[in-house]
Short mmCIF file of C-alpha atoms in Angstrom, two decimals:
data_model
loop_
_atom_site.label_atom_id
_atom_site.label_comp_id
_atom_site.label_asym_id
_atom_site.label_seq_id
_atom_site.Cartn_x
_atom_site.Cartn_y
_atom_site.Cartn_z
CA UNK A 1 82.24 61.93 124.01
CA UNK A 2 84.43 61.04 120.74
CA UNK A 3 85.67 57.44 120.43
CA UNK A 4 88.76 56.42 121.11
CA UNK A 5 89.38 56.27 116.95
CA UNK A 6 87.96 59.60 116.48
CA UNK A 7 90.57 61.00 119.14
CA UNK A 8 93.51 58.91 117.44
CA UNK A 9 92.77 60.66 114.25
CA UNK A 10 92.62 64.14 115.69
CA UNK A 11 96.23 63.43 117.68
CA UNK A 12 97.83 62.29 114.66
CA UNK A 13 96.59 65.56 112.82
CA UNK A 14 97.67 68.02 115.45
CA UNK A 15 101.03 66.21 115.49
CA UNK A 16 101.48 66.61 111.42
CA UNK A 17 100.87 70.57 112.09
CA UNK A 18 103.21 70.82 114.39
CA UNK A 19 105.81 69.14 112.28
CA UNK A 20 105.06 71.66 109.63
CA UNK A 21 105.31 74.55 112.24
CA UNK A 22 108.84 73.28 113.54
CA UNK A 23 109.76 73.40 110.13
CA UNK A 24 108.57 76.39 109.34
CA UNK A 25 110.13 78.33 112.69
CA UNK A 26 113.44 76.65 111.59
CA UNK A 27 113.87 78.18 108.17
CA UNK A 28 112.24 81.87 109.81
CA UNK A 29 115.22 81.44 112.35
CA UNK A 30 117.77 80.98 109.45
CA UNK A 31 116.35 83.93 107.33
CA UNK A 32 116.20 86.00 110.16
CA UNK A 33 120.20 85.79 110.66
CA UNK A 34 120.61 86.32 106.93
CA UNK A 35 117.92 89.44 106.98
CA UNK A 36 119.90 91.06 109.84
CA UNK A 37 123.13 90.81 108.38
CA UNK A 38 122.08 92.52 105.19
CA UNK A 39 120.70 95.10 107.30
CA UNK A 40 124.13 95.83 108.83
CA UNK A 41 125.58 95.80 105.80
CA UNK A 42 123.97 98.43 103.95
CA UNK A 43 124.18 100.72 107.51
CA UNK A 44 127.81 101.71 106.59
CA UNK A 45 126.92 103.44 103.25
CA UNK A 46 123.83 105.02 105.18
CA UNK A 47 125.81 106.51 108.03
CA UNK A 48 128.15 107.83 106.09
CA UNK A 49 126.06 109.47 103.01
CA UNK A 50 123.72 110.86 105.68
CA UNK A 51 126.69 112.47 107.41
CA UNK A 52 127.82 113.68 103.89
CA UNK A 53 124.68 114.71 103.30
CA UNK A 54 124.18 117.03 106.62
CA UNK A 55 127.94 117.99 106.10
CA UNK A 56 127.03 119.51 102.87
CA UNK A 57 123.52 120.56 103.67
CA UNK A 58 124.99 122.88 106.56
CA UNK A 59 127.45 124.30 104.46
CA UNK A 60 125.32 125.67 102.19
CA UNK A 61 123.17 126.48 105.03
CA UNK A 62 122.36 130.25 103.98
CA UNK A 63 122.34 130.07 100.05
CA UNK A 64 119.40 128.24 98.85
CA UNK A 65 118.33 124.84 99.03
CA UNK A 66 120.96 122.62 96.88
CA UNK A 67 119.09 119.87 96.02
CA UNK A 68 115.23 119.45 95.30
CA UNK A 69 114.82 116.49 97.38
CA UNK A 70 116.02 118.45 100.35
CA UNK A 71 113.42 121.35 99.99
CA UNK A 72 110.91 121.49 102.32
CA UNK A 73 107.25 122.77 101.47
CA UNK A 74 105.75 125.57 102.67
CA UNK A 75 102.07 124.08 102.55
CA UNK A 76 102.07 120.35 102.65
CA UNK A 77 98.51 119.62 100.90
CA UNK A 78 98.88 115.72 100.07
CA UNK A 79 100.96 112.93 101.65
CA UNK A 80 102.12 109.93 100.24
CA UNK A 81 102.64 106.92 102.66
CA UNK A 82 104.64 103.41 101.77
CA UNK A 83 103.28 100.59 103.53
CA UNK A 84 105.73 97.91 103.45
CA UNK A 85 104.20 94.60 104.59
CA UNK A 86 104.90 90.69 103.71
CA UNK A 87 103.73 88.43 101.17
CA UNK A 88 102.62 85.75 103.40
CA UNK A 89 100.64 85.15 106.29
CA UNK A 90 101.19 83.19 109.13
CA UNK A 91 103.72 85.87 111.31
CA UNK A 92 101.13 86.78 113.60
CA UNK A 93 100.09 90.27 114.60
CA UNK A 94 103.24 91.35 112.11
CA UNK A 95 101.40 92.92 109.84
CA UNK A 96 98.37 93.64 111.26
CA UNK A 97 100.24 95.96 113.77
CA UNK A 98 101.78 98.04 110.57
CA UNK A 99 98.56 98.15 108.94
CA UNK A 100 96.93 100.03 111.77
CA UNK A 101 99.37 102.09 112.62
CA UNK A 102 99.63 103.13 108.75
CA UNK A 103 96.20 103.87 108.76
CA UNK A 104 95.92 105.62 111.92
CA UNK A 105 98.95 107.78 110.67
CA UNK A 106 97.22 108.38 108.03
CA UNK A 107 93.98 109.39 109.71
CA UNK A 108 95.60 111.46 111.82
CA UNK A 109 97.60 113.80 109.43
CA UNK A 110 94.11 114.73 107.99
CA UNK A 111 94.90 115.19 104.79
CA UNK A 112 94.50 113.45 101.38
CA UNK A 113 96.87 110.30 101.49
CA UNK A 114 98.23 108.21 98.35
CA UNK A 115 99.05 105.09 99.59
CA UNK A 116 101.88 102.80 98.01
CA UNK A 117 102.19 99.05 98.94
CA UNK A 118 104.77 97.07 98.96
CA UNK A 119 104.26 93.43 99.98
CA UNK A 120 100.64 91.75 99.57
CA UNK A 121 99.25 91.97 102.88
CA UNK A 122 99.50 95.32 103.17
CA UNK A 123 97.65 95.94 99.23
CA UNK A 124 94.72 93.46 100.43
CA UNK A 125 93.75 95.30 103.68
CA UNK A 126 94.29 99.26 102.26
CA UNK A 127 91.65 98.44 99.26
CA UNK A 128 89.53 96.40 101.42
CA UNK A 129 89.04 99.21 103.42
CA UNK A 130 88.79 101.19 100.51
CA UNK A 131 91.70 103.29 100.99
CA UNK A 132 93.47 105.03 97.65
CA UNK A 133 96.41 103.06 96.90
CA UNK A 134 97.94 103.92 94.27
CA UNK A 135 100.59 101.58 92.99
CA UNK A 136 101.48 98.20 94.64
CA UNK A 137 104.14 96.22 94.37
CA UNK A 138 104.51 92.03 94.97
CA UNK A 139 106.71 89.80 95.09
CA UNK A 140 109.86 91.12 96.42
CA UNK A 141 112.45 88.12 96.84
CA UNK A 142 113.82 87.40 100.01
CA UNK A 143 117.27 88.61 98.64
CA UNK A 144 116.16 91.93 97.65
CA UNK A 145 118.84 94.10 95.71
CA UNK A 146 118.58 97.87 95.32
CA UNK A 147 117.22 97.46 91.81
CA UNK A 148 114.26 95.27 93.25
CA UNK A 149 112.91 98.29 94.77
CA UNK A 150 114.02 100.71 91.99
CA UNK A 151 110.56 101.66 90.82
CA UNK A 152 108.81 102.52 94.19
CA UNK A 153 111.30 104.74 94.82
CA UNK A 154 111.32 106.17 90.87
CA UNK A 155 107.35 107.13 91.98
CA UNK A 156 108.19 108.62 95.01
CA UNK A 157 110.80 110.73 93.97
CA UNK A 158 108.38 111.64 90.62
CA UNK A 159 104.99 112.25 92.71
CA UNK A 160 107.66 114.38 94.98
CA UNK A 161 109.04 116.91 92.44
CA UNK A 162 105.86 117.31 90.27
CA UNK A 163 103.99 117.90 93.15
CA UNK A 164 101.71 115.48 93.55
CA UNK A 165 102.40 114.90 97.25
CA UNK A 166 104.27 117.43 99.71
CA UNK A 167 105.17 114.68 102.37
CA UNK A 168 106.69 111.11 101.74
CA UNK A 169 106.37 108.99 104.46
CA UNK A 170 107.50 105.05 104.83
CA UNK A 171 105.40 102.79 107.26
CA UNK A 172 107.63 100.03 108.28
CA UNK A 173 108.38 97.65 111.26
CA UNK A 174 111.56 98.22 112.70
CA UNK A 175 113.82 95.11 113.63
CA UNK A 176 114.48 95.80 117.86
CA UNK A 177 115.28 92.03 118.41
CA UNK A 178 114.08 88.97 117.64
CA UNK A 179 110.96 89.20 120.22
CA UNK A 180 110.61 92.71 119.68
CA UNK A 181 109.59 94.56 116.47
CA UNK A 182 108.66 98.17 116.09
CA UNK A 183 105.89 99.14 113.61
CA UNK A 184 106.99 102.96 112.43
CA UNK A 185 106.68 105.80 110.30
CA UNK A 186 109.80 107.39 108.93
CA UNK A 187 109.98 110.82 107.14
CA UNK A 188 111.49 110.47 104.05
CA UNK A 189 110.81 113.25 101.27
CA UNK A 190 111.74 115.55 101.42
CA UNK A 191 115.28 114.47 103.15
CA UNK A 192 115.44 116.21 106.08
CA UNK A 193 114.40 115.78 109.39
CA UNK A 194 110.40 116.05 110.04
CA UNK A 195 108.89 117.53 112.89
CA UNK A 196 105.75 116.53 113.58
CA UNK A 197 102.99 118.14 116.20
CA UNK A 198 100.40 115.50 116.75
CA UNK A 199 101.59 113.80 120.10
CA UNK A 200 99.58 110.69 118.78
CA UNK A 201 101.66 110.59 115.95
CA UNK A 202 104.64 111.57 116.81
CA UNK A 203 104.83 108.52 118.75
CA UNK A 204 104.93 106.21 115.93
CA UNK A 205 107.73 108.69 114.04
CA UNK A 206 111.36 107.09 114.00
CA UNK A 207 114.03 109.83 114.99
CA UNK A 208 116.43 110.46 112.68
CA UNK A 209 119.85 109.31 113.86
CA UNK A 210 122.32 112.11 115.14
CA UNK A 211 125.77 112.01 113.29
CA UNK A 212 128.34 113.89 115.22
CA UNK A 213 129.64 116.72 112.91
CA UNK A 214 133.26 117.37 113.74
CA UNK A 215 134.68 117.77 110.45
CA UNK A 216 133.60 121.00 108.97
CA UNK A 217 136.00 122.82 106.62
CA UNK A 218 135.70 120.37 103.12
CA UNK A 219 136.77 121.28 100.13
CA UNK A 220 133.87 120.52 97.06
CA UNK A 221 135.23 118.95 93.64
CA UNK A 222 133.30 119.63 91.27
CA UNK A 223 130.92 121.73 93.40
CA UNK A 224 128.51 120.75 96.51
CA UNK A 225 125.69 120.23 94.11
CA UNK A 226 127.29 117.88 92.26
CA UNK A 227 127.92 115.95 95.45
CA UNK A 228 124.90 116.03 96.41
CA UNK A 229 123.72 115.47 92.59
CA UNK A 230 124.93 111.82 93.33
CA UNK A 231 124.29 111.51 97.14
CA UNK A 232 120.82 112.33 97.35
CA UNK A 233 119.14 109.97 95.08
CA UNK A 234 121.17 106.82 96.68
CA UNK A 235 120.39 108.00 100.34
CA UNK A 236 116.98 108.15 98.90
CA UNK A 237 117.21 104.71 97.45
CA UNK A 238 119.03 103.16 100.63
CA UNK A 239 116.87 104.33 102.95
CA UNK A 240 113.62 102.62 100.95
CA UNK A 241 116.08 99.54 100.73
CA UNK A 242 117.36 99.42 104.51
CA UNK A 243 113.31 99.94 105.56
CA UNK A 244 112.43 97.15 103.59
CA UNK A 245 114.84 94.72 104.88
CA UNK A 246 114.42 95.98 108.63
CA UNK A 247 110.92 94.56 107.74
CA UNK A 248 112.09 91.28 106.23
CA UNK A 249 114.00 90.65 109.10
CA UNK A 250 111.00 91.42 111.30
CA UNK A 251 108.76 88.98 109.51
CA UNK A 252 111.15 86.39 109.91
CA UNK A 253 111.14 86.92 113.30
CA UNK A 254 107.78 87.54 113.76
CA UNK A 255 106.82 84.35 112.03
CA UNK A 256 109.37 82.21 114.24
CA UNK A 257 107.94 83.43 117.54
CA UNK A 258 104.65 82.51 116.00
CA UNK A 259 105.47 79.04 114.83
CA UNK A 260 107.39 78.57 117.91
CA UNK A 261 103.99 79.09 119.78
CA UNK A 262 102.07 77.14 117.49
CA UNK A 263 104.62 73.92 117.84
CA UNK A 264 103.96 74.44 122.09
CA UNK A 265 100.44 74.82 121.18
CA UNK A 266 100.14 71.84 119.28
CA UNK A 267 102.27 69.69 121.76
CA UNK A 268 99.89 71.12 124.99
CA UNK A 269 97.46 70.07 122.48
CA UNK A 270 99.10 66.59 121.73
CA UNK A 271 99.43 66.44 125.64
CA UNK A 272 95.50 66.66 126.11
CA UNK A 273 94.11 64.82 123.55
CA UNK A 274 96.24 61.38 124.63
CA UNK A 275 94.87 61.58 128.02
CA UNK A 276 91.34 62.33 126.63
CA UNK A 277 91.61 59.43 124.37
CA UNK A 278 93.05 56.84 127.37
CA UNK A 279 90.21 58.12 129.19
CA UNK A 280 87.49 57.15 126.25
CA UNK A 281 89.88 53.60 125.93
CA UNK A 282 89.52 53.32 129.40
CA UNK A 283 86.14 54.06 129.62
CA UNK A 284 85.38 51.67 126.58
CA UNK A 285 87.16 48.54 128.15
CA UNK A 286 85.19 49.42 131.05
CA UNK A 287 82.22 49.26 129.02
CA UNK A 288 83.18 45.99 127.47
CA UNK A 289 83.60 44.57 131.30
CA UNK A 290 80.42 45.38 132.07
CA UNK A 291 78.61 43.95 129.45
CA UNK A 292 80.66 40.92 130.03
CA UNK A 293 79.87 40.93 133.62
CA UNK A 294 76.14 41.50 132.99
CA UNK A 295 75.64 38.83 130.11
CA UNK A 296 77.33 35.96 132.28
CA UNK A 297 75.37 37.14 135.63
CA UNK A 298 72.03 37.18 133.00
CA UNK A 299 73.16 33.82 131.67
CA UNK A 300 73.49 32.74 135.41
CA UNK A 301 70.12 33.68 136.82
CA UNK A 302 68.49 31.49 133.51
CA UNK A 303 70.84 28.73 134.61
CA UNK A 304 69.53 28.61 137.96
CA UNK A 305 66.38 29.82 137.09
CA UNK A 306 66.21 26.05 134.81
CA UNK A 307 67.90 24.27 137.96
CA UNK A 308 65.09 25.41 139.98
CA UNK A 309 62.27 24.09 137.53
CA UNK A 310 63.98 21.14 136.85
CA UNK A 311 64.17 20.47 140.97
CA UNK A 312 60.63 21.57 141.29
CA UNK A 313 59.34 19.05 138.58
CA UNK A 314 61.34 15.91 140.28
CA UNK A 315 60.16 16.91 143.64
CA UNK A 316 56.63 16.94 142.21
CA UNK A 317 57.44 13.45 140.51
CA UNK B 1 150.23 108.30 110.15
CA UNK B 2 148.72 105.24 108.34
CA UNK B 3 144.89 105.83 106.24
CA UNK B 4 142.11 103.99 107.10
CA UNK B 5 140.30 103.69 103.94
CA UNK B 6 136.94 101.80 103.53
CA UNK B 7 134.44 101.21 100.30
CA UNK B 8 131.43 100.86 100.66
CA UNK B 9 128.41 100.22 98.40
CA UNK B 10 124.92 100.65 99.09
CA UNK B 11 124.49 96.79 99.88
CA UNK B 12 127.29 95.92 101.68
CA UNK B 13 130.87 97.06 102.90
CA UNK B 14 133.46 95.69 100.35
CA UNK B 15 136.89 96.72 101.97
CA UNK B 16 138.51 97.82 105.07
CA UNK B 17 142.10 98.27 105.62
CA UNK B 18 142.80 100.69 108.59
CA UNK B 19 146.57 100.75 107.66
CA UNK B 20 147.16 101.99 104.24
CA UNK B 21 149.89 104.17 103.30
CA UNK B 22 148.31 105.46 99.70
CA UNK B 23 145.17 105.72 97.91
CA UNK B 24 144.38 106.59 94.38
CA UNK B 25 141.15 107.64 93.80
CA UNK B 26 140.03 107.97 90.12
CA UNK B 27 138.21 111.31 91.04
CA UNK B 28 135.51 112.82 88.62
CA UNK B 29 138.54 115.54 87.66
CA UNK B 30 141.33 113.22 86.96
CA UNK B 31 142.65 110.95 88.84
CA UNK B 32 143.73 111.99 92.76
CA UNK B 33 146.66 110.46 94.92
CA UNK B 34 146.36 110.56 98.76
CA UNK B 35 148.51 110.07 101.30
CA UNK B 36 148.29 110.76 105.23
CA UNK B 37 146.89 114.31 106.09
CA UNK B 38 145.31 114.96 102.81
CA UNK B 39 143.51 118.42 103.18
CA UNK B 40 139.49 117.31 103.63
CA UNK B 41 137.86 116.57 100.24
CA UNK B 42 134.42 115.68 99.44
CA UNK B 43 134.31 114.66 95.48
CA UNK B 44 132.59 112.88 93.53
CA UNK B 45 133.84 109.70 91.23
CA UNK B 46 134.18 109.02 87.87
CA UNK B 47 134.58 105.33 85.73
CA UNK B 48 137.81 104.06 87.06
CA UNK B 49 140.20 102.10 88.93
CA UNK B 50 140.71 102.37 93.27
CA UNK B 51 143.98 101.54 93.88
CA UNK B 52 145.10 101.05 97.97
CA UNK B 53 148.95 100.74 98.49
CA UNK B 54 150.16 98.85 101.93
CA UNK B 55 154.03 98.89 102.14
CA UNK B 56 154.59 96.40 98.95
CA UNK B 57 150.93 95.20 98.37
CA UNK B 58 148.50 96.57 96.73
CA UNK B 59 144.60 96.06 96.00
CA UNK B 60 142.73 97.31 93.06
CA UNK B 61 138.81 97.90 92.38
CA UNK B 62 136.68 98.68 89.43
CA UNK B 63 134.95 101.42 90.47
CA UNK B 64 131.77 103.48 88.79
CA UNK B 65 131.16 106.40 89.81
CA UNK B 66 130.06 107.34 93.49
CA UNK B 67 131.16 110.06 95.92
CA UNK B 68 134.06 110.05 98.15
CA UNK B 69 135.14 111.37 101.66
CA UNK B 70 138.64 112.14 102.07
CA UNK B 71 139.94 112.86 105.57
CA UNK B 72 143.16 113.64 106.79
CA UNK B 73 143.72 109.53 108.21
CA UNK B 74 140.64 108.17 106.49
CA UNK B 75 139.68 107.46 103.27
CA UNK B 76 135.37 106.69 102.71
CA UNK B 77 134.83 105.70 99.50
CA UNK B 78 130.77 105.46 98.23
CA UNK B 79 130.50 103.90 95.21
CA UNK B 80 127.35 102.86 93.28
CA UNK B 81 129.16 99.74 92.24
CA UNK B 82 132.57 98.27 92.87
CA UNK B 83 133.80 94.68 92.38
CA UNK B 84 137.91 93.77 92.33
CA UNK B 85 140.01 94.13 89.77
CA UNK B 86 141.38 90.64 90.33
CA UNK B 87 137.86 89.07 90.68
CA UNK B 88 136.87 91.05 86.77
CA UNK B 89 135.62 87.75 84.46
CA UNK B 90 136.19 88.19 80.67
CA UNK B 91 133.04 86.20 79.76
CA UNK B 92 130.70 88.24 81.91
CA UNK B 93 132.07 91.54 80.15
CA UNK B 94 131.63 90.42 76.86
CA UNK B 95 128.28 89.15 77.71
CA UNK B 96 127.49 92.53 79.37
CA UNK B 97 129.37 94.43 76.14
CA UNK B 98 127.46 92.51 73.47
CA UNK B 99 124.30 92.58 75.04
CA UNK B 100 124.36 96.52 75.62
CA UNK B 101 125.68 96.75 72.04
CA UNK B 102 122.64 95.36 70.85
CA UNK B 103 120.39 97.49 72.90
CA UNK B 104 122.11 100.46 71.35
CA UNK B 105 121.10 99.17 67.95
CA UNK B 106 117.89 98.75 68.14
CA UNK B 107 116.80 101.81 69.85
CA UNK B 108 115.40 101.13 72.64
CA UNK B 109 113.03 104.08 75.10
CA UNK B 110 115.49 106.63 76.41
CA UNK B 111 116.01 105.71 79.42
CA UNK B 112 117.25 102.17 79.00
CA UNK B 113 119.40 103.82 76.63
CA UNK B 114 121.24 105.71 79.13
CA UNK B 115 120.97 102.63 81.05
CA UNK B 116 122.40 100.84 77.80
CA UNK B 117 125.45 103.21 77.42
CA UNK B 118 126.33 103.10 81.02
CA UNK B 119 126.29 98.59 80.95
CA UNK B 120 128.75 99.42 78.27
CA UNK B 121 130.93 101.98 79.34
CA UNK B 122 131.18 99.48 82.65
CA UNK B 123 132.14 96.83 80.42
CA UNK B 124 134.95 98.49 78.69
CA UNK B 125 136.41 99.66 81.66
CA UNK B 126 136.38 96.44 83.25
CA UNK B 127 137.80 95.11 80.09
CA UNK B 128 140.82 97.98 80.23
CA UNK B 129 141.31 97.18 83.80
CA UNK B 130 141.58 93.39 83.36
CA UNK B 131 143.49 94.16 80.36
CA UNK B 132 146.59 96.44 81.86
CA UNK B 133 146.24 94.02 85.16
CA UNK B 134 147.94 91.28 82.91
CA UNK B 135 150.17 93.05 81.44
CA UNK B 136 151.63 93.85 84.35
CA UNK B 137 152.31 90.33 85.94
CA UNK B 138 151.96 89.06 89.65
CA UNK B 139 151.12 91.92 92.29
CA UNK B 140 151.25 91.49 95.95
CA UNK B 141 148.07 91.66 97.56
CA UNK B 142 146.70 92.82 100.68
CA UNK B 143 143.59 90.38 101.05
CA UNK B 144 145.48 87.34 100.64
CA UNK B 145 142.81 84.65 101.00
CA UNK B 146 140.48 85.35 97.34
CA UNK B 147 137.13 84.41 98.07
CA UNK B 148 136.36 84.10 94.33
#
């Protein structure tokens, strides 16, 4: 059993961790409200270019496909999937869960895959498993703006129309609430809904949202390519852009349930260790008694032991 | 029949004002005035100023190009960029003017010379805005508290 010093140390180390992890779940908390509030905020120009977008796309529903980005490929030979993942550690399962489910996506599709990362978790555990990444991308703030996230999309949308890849994908955890986040994979190049076959898949695949329709009859100035001209590559943008902070604010949250855990851990553990170390004081002073006990009953018996010689030589006098 | 008009940007929603009585839009075709049950539009935007009319108030934007959604009571305006008229800062534009002046110069890779041209066509407009804005004295404006 540890001494009673040995135990002090250990409870005041558990309780500096914990201090740490209240911290740490305090500023997740805060960035999590921030995260989600960007996130609604970039929704409105979403909803409404998508609408645009179908608006248009539906028009010109017989003539031929109006934009490049919205043509879909007859064979689909090689994918391209972005991982979005965090920086840091320390937001438990987070990012293992959107790893896997990347991969398995991946896997499944059966096909050749170029992955992009964004975010260094995700980078570290594609090339350790020796997966073909490639481009990565670090060290996005946690105030992204559009432009931080300009040149991912300027390779997607360049692998897409040279033909380098048939299918963009992104991999990303969706915010549900702050205990619940959703790893997924959302279609994104070309920009139209994806169907999908694999059941096993499918399930990870976000649904596109449905945008009721009711205005039909527009008028297009200049033309509806022009409109689209400018519509497409923002959507395109946006939707990198929204992905990327539905997975901020999932890491945030992620890493606050997590700390929170680790703080109850550490007081449970906090809670142990005390009564652990009374025990080994306890069972020290007891010790002490003892030893106390036993050296004054051993210096006893010599006392009478003497008392008895003593008596024995001046009876024999 | 008021029009709701809103303006959006990618990041965030700048302006809302469900009761407006007139928008001009500075269209990629000229500039376009709409009132209430305006025929459906979809067009796209040029460099330019947004101007919403409520009764005697008014609120003006710097807008650079985008798309816009024109309804017969509301008014959606996309733009890549948009910032108020009101809020425009002299030293930031010359900043932004000089700077892309200089980048013209030297001859930089094509693409940041598009890039280039564009920081300075922004910052001339924003300069002609802020310019004709003071000319024209006081206006009456809808958002009344300025968070700048």
């Amino acid at each position: 059993m540890a001494t009673a010093r040995e135990i002090q140390k250990r409870i005041r180390s558990v309780k500096n961790i914990a201090q740490i992890t209240r911290a740490l779940e305090a500023v997740s908390a805060s960035r999590v409200r921030r995260a989600q509030a960007r996130v609604l905020a970039s929704r409105a120009f979403a909803e409404k270019a998508w609408e645009i977008l179908l608006n248009v796309q539906s028009a010109g529903k017989s003539g031929p496909v109006l934009h490049p980005l919205l043509e879909e490929r007859a064979e689909v030979r090689n994918l391209m999937v972005v991982l979005i993942t965090s920086d840091r550690g320390l937001a438990g399962a987070f990012n293992t869960n959107i790893i896997r489910v990347a991969s398995r996506f991946a896997d499944r599709m059966g096909k050749p895959v170029q992955f992009v990362t964004i975010g260094r978790k995700g980078r570290d555990s594609l090339v350790r498993a020796g997966r073909n990444v490639v481009a990565e991308f670090t060290g996005i703030p946690s105030e992204p703006s559009i432009s931080d996230i300009a040149p991912a999309t300027r390779l997607a949308i360049d692998s897409f129309l040279s033909g380098e890849v048939d299918d963009v994908f992104i991999a990303y955890t969706d915010f549900v609430n702050t205990l619940t986040q959703r790893p997924v994979v959302l279609g994104w190049l070309p920009l139209i809904p994806h169907t999908i076959d694999d059941q096993v898949v499918s399930e990870y695949v976000k649904d596109v949202p449905v945008v009721s329709n009711t205005v039909a009859i527009y008028e297009y100035e200049p033309s509806p390519e022009a409109i689209l001209q400018e519509i497409v590559p923002r959507f395109t943008e946006l939707q990198l852009y929204q992905a990327l902070l539905e997975s901020q604010a999932s890491e945030h949250s992620a890493r606050m349930v997590a700390m929170r855990n680790a703080s109850e851990n550490a007081s449970q553990l906090v809670g142990d260790l005390t009564l652990e170390y009374n025990k080994a004081r306890q069972a020290a002073i007891t010790a002490e008694i003892l030893d106390i006990v036993g050296g004054t009953e051993a210096l006893q018996s010599s006392v009478d032991k003497a008392a008895d010689i003593i008596e024995q030589a001046m009876l024999a006098r | 029949m008021p029009i709701h008009v809103e303006l959006v940007t990618q990041e965030r929603k700048v302006f809302d004002e469900p009761e407006a009585d007139m928008v001009l839009i500075p269209a990629v075709e000229g500039e376009m005035g709409v009132l209430p049950h305006h025929a459906p539009v979809l067009t796209t935007l040029g460099f330019g100023e947004l101007v919403v009319r409520k009764g005697d108030r008014e609120e003006r934007f710097a807008i650079y190009g985008g798309v816009v959604d024109v309804r017969p009571d509301k008014v959606v305006v996309l733009a890549d960029l948009a910032e108020s008229s009101f809020a425009i800062d002299l030293e930031r534009i010359d900043a932004a003017r000089e700077s892309a002046r200089r980048m013209l110069e030297q001859g930089v890779p094509e693409t940041e010379n598009r890039e280039a041209a564009l920081a300075l066509r922004r910052a001339e407009l924003g300069l002609r805005i802020h310019r004709r804005l003071q000319n024209r004295g006081p206006v009456m404006r809808i958002i009344e508290d300025e968070e700048a």
